[in-house]
mmCIF file of N, CA, C and O in Angstrom:
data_model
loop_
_atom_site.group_PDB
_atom_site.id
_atom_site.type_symbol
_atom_site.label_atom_id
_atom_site.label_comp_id
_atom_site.label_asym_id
_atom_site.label_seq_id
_atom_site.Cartn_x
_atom_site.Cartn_y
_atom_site.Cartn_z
ATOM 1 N N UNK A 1 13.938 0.030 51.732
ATOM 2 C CA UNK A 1 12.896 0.420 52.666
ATOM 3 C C UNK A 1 11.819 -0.672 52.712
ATOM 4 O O UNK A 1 11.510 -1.378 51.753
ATOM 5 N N UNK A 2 11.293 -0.725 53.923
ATOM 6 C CA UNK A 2 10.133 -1.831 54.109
ATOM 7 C C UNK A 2 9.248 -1.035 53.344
ATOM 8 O O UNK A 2 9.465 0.119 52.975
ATOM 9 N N UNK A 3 7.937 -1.917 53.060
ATOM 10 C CA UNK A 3 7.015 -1.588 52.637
ATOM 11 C C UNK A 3 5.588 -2.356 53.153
ATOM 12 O O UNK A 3 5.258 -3.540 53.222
ATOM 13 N N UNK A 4 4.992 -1.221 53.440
ATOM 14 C CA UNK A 4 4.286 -1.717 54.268
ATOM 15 C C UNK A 4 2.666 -1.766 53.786
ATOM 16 O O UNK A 4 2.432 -0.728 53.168
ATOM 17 N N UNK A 5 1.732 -2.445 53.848
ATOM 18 C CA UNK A 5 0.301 -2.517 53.583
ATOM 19 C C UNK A 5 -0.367 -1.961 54.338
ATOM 20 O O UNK A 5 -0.032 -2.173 55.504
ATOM 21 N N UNK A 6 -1.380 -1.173 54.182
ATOM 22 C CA UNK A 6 -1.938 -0.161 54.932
ATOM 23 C C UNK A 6 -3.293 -0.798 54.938
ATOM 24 O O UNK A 6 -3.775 -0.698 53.810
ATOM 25 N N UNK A 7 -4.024 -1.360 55.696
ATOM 26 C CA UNK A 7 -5.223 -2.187 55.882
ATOM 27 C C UNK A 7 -6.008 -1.014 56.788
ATOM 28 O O UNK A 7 -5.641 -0.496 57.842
ATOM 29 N N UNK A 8 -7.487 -0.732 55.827
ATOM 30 C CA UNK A 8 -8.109 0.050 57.469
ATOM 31 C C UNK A 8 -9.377 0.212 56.447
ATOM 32 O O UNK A 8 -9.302 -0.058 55.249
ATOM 33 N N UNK A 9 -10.816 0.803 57.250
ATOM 34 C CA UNK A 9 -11.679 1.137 56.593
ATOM 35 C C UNK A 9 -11.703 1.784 55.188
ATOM 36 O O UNK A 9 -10.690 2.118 54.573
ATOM 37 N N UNK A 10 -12.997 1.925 54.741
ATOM 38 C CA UNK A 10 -12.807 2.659 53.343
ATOM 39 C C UNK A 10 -14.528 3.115 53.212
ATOM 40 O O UNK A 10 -15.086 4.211 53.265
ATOM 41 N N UNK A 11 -14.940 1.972 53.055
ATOM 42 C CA UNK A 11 -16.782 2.385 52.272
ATOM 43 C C UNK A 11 -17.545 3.151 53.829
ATOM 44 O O UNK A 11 -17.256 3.082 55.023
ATOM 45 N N UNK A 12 -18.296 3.648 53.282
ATOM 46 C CA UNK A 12 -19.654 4.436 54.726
ATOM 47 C C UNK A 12 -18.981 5.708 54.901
ATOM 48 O O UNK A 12 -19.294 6.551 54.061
ATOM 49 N N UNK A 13 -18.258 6.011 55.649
ATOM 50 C CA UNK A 13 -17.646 6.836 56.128
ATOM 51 C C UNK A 13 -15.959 7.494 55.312
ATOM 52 O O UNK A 13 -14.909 7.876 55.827
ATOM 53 N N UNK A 14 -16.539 7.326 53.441
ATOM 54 C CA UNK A 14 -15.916 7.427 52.467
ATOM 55 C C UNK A 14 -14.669 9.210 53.260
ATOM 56 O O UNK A 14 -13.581 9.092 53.823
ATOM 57 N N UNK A 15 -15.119 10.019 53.085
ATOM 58 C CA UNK A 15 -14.202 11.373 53.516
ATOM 59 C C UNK A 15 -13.578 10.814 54.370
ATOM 60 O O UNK A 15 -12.484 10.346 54.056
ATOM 61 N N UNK A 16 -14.145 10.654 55.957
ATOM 62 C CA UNK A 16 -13.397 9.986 57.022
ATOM 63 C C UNK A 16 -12.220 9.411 56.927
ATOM 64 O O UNK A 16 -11.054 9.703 57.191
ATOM 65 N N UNK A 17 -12.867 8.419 56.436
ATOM 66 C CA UNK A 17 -11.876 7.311 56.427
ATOM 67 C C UNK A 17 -10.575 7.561 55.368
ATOM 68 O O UNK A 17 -9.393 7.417 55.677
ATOM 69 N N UNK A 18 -10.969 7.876 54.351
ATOM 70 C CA UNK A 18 -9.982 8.817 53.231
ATOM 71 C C UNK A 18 -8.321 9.550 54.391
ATOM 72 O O UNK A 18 -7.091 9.501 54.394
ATOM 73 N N UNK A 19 -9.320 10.066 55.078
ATOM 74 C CA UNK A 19 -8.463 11.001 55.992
ATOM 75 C C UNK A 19 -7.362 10.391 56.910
ATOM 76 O O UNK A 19 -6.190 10.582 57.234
ATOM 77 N N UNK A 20 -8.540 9.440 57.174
ATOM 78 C CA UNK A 20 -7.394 8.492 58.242
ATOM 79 C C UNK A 20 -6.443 7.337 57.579
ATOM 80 O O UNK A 20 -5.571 6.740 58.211
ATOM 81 N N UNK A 21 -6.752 7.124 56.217
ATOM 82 C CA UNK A 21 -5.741 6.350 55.557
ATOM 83 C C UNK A 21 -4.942 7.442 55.698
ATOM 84 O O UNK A 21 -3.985 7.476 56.471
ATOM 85 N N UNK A 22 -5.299 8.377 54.959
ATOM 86 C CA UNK A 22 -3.597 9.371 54.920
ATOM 87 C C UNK A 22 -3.076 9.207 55.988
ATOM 88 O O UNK A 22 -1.867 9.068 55.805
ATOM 89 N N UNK A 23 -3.323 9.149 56.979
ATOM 90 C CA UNK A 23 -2.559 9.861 58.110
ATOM 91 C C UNK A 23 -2.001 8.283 58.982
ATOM 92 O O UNK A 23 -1.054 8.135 59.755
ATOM 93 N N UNK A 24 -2.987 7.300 58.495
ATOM 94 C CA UNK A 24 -1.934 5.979 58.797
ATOM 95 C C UNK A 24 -0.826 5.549 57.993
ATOM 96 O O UNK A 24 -0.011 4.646 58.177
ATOM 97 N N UNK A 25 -1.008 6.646 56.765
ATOM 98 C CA UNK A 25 -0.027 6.206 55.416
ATOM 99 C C UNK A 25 1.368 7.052 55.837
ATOM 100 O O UNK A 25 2.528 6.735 55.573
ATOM 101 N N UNK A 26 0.874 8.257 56.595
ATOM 102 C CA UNK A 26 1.780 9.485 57.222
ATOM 103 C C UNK A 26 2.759 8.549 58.086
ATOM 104 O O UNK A 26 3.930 8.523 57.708
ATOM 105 N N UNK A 27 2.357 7.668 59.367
ATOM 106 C CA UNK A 27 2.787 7.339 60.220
ATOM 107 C C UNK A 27 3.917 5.849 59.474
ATOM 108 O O UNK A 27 4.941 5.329 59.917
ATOM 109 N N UNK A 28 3.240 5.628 58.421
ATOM 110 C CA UNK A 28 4.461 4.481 57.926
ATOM 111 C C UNK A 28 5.405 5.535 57.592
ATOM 112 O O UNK A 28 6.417 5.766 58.254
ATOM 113 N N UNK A 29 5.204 5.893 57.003
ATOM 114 C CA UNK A 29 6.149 7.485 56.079
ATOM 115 C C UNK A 29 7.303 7.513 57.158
ATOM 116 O O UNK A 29 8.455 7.135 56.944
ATOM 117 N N UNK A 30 6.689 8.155 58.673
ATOM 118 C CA UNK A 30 7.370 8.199 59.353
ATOM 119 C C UNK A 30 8.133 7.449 60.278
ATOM 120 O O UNK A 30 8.721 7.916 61.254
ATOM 121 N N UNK A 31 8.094 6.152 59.894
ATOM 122 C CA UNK A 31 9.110 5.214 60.530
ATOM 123 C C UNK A 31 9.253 4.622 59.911
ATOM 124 O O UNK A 31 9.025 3.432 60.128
ATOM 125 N N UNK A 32 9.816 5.154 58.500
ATOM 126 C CA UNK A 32 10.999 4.762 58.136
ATOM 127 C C UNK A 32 10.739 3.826 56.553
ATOM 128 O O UNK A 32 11.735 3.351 56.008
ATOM 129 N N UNK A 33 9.378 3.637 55.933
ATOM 130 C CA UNK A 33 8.365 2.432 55.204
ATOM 131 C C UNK A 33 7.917 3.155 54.373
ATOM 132 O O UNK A 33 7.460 4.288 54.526
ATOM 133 N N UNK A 34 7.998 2.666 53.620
ATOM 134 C CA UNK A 34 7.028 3.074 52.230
ATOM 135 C C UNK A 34 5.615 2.374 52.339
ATOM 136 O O UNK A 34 5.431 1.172 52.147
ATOM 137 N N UNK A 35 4.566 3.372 52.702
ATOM 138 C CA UNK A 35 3.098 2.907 52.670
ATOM 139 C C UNK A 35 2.759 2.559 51.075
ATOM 140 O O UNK A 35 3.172 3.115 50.058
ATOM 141 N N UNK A 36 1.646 1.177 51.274
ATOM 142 C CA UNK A 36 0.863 0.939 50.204
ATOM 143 C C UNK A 36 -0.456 0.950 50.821
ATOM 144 O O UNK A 36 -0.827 0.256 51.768
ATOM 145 N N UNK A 37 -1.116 1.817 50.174
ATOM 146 C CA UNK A 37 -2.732 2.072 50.361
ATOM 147 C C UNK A 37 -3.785 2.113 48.953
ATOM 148 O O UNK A 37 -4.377 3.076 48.466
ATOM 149 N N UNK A 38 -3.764 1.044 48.638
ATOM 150 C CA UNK A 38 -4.688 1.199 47.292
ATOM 151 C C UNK A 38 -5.858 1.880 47.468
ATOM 152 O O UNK A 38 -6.135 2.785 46.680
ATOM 153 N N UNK A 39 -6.920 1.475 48.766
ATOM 154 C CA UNK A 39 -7.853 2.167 48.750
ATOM 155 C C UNK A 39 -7.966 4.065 48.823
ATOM 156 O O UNK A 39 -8.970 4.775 48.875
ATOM 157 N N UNK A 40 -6.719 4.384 48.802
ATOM 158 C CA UNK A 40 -6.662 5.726 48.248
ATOM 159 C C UNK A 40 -6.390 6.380 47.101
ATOM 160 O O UNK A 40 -6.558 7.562 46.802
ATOM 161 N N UNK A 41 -5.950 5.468 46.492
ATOM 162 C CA UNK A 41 -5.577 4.947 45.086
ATOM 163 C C UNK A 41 -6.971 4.546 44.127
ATOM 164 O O UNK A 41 -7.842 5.310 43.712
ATOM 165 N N UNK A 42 -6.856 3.243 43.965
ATOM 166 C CA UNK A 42 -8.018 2.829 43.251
ATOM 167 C C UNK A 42 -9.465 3.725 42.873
ATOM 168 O O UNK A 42 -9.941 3.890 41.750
ATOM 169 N N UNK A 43 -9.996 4.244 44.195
ATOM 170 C CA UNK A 43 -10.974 5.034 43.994
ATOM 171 C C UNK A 43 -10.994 5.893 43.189
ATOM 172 O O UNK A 43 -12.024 6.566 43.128
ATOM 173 N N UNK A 44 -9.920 6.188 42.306
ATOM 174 C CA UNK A 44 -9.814 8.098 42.275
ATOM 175 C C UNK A 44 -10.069 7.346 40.706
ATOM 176 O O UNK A 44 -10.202 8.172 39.804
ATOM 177 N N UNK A 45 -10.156 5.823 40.265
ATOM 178 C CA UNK A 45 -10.680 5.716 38.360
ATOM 179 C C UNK A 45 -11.607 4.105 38.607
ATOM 180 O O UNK A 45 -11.894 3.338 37.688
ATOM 181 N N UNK A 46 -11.979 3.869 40.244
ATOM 182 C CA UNK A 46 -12.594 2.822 39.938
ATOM 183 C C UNK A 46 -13.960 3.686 40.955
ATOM 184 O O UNK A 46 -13.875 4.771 41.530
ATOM 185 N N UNK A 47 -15.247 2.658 40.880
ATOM 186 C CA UNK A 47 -16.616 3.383 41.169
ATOM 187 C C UNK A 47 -16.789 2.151 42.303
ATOM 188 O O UNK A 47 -17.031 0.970 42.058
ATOM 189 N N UNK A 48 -16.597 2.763 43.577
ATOM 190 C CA UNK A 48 -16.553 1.757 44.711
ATOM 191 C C UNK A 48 -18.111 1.288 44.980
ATOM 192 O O UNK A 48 -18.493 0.494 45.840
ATOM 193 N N UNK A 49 -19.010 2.089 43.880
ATOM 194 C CA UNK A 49 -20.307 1.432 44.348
ATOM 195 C C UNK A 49 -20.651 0.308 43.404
ATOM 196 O O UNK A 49 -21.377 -0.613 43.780
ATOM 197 N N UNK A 50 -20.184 0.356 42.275
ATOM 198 C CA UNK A 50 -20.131 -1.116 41.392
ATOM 199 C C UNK A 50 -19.413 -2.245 42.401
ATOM 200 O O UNK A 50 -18.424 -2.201 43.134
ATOM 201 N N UNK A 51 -20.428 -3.307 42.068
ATOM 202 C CA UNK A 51 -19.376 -4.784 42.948
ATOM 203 C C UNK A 51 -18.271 -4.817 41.797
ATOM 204 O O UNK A 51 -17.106 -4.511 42.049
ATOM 205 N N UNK A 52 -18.723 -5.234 40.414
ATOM 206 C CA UNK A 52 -17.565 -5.913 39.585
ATOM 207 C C UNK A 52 -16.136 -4.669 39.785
ATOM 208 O O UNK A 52 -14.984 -5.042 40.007
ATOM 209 N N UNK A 53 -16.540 -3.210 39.647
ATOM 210 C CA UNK A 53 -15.311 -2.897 40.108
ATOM 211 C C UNK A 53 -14.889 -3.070 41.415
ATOM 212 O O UNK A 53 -13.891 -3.667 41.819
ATOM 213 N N UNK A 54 -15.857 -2.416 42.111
ATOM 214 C CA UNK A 54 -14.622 -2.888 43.744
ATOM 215 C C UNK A 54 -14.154 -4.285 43.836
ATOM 216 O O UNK A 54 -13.075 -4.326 44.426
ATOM 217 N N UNK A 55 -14.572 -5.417 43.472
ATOM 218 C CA UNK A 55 -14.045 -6.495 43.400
ATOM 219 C C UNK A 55 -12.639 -6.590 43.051
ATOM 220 O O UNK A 55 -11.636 -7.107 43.543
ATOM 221 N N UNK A 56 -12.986 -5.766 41.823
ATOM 222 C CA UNK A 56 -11.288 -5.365 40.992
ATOM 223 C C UNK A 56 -10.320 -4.667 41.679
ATOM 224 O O UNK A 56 -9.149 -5.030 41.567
ATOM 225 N N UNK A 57 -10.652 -3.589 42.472
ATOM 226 C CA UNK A 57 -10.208 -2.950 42.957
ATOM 227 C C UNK A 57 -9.573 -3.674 44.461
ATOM 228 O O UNK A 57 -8.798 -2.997 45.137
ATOM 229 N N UNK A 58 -9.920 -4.927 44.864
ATOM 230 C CA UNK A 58 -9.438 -5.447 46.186
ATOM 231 C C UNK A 58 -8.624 -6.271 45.126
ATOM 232 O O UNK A 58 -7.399 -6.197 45.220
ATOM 233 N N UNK A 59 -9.101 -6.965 44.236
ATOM 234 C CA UNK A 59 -8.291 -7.625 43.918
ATOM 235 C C UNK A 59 -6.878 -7.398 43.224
ATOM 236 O O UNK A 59 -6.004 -8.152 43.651
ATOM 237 N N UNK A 60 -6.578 -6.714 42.467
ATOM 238 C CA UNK A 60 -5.731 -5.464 42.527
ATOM 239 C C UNK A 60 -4.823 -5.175 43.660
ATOM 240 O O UNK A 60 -3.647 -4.832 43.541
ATOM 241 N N UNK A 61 -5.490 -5.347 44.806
ATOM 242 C CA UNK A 61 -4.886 -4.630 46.043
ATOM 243 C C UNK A 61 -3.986 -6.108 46.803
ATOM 244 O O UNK A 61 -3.043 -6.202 47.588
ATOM 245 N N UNK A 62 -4.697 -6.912 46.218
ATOM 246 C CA UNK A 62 -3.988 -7.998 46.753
ATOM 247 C C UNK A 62 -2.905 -8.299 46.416
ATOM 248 O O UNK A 62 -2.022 -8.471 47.256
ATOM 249 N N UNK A 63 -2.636 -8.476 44.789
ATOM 250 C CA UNK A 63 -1.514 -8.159 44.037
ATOM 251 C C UNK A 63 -0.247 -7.414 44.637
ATOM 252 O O UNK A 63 0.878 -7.912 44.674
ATOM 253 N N UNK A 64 -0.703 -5.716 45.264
ATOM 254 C CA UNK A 64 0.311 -5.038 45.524
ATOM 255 C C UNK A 64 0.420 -5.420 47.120
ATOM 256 O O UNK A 64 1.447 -4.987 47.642
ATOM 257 N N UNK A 65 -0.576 -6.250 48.097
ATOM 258 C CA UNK A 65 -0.011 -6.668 49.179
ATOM 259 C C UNK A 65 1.066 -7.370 48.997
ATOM 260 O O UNK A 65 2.143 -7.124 49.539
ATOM 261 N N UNK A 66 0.759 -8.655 47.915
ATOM 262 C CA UNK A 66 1.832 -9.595 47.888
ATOM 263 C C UNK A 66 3.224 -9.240 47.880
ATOM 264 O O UNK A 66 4.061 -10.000 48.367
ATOM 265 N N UNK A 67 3.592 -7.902 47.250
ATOM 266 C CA UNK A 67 4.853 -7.265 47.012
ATOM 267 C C UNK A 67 5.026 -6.841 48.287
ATOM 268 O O UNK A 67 6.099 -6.238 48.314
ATOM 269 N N UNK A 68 4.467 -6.848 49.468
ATOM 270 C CA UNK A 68 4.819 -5.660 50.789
ATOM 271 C C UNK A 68 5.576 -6.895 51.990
ATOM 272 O O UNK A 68 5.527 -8.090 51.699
ATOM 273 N N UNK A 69 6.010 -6.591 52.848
ATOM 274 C CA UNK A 69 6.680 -6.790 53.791
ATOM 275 C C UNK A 69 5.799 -7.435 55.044
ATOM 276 O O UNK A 69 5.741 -8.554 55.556
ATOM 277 N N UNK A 70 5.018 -5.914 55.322
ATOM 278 C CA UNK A 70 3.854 -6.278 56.581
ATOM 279 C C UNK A 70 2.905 -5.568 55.768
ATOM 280 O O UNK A 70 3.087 -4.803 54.821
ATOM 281 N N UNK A 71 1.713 -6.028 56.403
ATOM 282 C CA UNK A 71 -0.014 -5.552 56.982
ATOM 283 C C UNK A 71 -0.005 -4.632 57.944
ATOM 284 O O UNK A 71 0.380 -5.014 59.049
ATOM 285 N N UNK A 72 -0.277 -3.695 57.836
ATOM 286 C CA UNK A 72 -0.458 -3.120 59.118
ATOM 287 C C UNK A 72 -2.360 -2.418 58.843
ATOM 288 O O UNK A 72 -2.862 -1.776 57.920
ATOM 289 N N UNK A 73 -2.854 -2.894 59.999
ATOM 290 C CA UNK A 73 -3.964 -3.337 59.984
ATOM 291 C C UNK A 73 -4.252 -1.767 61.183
ATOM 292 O O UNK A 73 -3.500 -1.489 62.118
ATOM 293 N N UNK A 74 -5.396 -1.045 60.825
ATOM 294 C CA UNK A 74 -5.592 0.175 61.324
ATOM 295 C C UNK A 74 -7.476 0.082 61.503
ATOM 296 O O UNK A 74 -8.334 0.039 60.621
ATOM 297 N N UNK A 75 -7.583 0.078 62.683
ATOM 298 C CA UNK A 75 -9.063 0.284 62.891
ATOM 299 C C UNK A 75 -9.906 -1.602 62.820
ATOM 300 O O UNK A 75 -9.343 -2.655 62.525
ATOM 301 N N UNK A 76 -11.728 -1.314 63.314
ATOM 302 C CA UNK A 76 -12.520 -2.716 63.142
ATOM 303 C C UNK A 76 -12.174 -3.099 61.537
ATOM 304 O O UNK A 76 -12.115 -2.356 60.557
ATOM 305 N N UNK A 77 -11.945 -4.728 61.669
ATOM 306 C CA UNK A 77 -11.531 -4.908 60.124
ATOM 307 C C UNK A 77 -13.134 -5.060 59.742
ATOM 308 O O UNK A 77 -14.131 -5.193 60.453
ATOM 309 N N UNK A 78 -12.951 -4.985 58.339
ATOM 310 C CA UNK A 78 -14.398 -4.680 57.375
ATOM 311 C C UNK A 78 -13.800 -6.429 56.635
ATOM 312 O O UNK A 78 -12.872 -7.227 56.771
ATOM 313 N N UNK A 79 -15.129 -6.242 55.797
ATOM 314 C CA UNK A 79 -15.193 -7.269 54.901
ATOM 315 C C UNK A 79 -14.219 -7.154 54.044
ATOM 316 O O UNK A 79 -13.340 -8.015 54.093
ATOM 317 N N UNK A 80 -14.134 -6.273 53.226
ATOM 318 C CA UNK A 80 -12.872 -5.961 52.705
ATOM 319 C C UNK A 80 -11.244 -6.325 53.304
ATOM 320 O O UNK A 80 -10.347 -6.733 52.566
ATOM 321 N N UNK A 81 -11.109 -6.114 54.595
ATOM 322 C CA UNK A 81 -10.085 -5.940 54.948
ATOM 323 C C UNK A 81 -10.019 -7.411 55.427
ATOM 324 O O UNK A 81 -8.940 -7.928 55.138
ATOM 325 N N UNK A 82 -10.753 -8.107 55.985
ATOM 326 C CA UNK A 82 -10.908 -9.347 56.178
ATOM 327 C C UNK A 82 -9.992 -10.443 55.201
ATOM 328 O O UNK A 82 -9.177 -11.358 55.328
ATOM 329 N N UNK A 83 -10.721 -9.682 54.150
ATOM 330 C CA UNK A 83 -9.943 -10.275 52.834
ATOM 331 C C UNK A 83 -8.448 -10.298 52.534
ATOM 332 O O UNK A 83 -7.737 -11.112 51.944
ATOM 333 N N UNK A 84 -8.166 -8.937 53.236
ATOM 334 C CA UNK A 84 -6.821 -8.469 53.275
ATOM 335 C C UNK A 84 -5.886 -9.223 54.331
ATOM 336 O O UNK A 84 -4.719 -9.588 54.195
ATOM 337 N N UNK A 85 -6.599 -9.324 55.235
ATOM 338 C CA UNK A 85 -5.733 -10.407 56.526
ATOM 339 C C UNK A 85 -5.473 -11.868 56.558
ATOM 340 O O UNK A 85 -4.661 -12.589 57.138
ATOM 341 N N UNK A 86 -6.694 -12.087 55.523
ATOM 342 C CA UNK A 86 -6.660 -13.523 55.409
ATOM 343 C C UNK A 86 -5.930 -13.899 54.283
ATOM 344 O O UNK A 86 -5.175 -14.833 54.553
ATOM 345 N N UNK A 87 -5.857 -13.473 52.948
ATOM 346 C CA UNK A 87 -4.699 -13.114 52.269
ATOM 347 C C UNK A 87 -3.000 -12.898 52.736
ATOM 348 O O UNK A 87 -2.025 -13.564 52.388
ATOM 349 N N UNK A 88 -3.060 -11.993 53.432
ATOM 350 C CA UNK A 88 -1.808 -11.696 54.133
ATOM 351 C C UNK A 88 -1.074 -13.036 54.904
ATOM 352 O O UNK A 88 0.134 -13.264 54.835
ATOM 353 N N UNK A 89 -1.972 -13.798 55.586
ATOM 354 C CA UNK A 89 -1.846 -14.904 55.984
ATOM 355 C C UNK A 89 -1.264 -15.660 55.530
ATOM 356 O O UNK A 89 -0.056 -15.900 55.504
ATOM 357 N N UNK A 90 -2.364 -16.240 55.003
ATOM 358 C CA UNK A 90 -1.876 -17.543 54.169
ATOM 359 C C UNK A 90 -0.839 -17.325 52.789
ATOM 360 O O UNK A 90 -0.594 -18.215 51.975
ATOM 361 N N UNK A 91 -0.170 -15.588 52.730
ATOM 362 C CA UNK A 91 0.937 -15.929 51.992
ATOM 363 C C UNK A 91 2.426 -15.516 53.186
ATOM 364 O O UNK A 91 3.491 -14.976 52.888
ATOM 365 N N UNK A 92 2.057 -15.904 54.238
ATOM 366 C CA UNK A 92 3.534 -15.651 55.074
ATOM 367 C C UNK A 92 3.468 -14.199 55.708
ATOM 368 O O UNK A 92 4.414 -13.902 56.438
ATOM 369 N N UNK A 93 2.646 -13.426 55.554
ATOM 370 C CA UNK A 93 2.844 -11.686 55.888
ATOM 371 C C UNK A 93 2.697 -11.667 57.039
ATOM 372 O O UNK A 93 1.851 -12.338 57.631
ATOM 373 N N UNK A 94 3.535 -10.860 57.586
ATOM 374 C CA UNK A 94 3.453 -10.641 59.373
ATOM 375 C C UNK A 94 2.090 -9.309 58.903
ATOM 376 O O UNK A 94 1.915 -8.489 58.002
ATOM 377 N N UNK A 95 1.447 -9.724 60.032
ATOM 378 C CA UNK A 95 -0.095 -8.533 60.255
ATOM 379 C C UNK A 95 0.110 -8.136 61.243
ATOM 380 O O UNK A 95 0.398 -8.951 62.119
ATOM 381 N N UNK A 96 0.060 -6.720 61.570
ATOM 382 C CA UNK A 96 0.403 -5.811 62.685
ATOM 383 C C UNK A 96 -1.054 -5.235 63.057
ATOM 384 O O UNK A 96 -1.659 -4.492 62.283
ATOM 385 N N UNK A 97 -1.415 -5.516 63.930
ATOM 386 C CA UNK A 97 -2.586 -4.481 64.606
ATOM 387 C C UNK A 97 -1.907 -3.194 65.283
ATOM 388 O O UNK A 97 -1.095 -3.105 66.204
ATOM 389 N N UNK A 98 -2.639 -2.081 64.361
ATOM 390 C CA UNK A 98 -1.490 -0.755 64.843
ATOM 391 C C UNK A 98 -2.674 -0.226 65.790
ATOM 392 O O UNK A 98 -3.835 -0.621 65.692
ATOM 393 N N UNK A 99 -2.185 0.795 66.790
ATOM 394 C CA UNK A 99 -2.952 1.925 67.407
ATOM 395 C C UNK A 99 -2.513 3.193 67.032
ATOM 396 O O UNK A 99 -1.315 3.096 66.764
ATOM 397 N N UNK A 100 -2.690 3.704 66.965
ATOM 398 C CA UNK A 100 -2.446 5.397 66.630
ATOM 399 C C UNK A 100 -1.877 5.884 68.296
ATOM 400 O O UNK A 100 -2.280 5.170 69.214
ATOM 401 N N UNK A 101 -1.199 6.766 68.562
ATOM 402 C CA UNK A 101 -0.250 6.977 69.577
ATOM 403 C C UNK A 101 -1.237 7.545 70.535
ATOM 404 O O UNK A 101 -1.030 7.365 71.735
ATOM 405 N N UNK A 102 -2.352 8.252 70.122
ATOM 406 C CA UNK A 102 -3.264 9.466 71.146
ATOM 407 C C UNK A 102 -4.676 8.270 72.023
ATOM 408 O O UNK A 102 -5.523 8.591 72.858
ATOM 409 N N UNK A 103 -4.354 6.650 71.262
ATOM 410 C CA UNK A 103 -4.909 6.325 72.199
ATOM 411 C C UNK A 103 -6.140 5.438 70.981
ATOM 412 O O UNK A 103 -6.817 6.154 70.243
ATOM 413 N N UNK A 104 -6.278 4.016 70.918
ATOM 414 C CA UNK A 104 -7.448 3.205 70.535
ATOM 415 C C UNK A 104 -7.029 3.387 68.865
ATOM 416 O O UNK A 104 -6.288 4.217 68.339
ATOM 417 N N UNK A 105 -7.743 2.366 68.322
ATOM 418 C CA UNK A 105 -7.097 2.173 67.008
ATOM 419 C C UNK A 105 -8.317 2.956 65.984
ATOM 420 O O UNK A 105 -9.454 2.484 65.965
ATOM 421 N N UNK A 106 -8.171 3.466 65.638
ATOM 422 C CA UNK A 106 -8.454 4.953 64.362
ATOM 423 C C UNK A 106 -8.766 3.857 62.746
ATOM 424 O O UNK A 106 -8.994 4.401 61.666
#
């Protein structure tokens, strides 16, 4: 199975966005990919308001991009995710700008 990187918001709109990872993690699920979403992950033993951990916590995330297939990139990229594309890049990763089916990218 592909495996796919799940790139999308996370900090401000912490619940929100929580929600809509799942449900971009749902939509790899469903065609066919094994989603990787650290930022649904990480949070639940790292403290996203410390820098030295969230630092850890992207960096970390980069690690398990390197193992994935594609990026699939969900919603305005953040600083964070920035990190994630430009990473993705410059190690060969195809980056997908996804939309969600009901219309504009979520």
């Amino acid at each position: 199975m592909k495996k796919v990187f799940i790139s999308s918001p996370f900090r401000g709109d912490v619940e929100g966005n929580t929600k809509k990872a799942r449900a971009y993690s749902r939509v790899a699920y469903e065609e066919g990919c094994i989603p990787v979403a650290p930022h649904l992950l990480f949070p639940q033993f790292l403290n996203e308001n410390d820098e030295r951990e969230r630092a850890s916590g992207i960096a970390m995330g980069l690690e398990l991009l390197f193992d994935c297939d594609e990026v699939w990139v969900f919603g305005a990229a953040t600083e964070g995710m920035e990190q994630e594309i430009r990473f993705a890049i410059e190690h060969g990763k195809h980056v997908w700008f996804k939309e969600l089916s009901k219309g504009g990218t979520e």
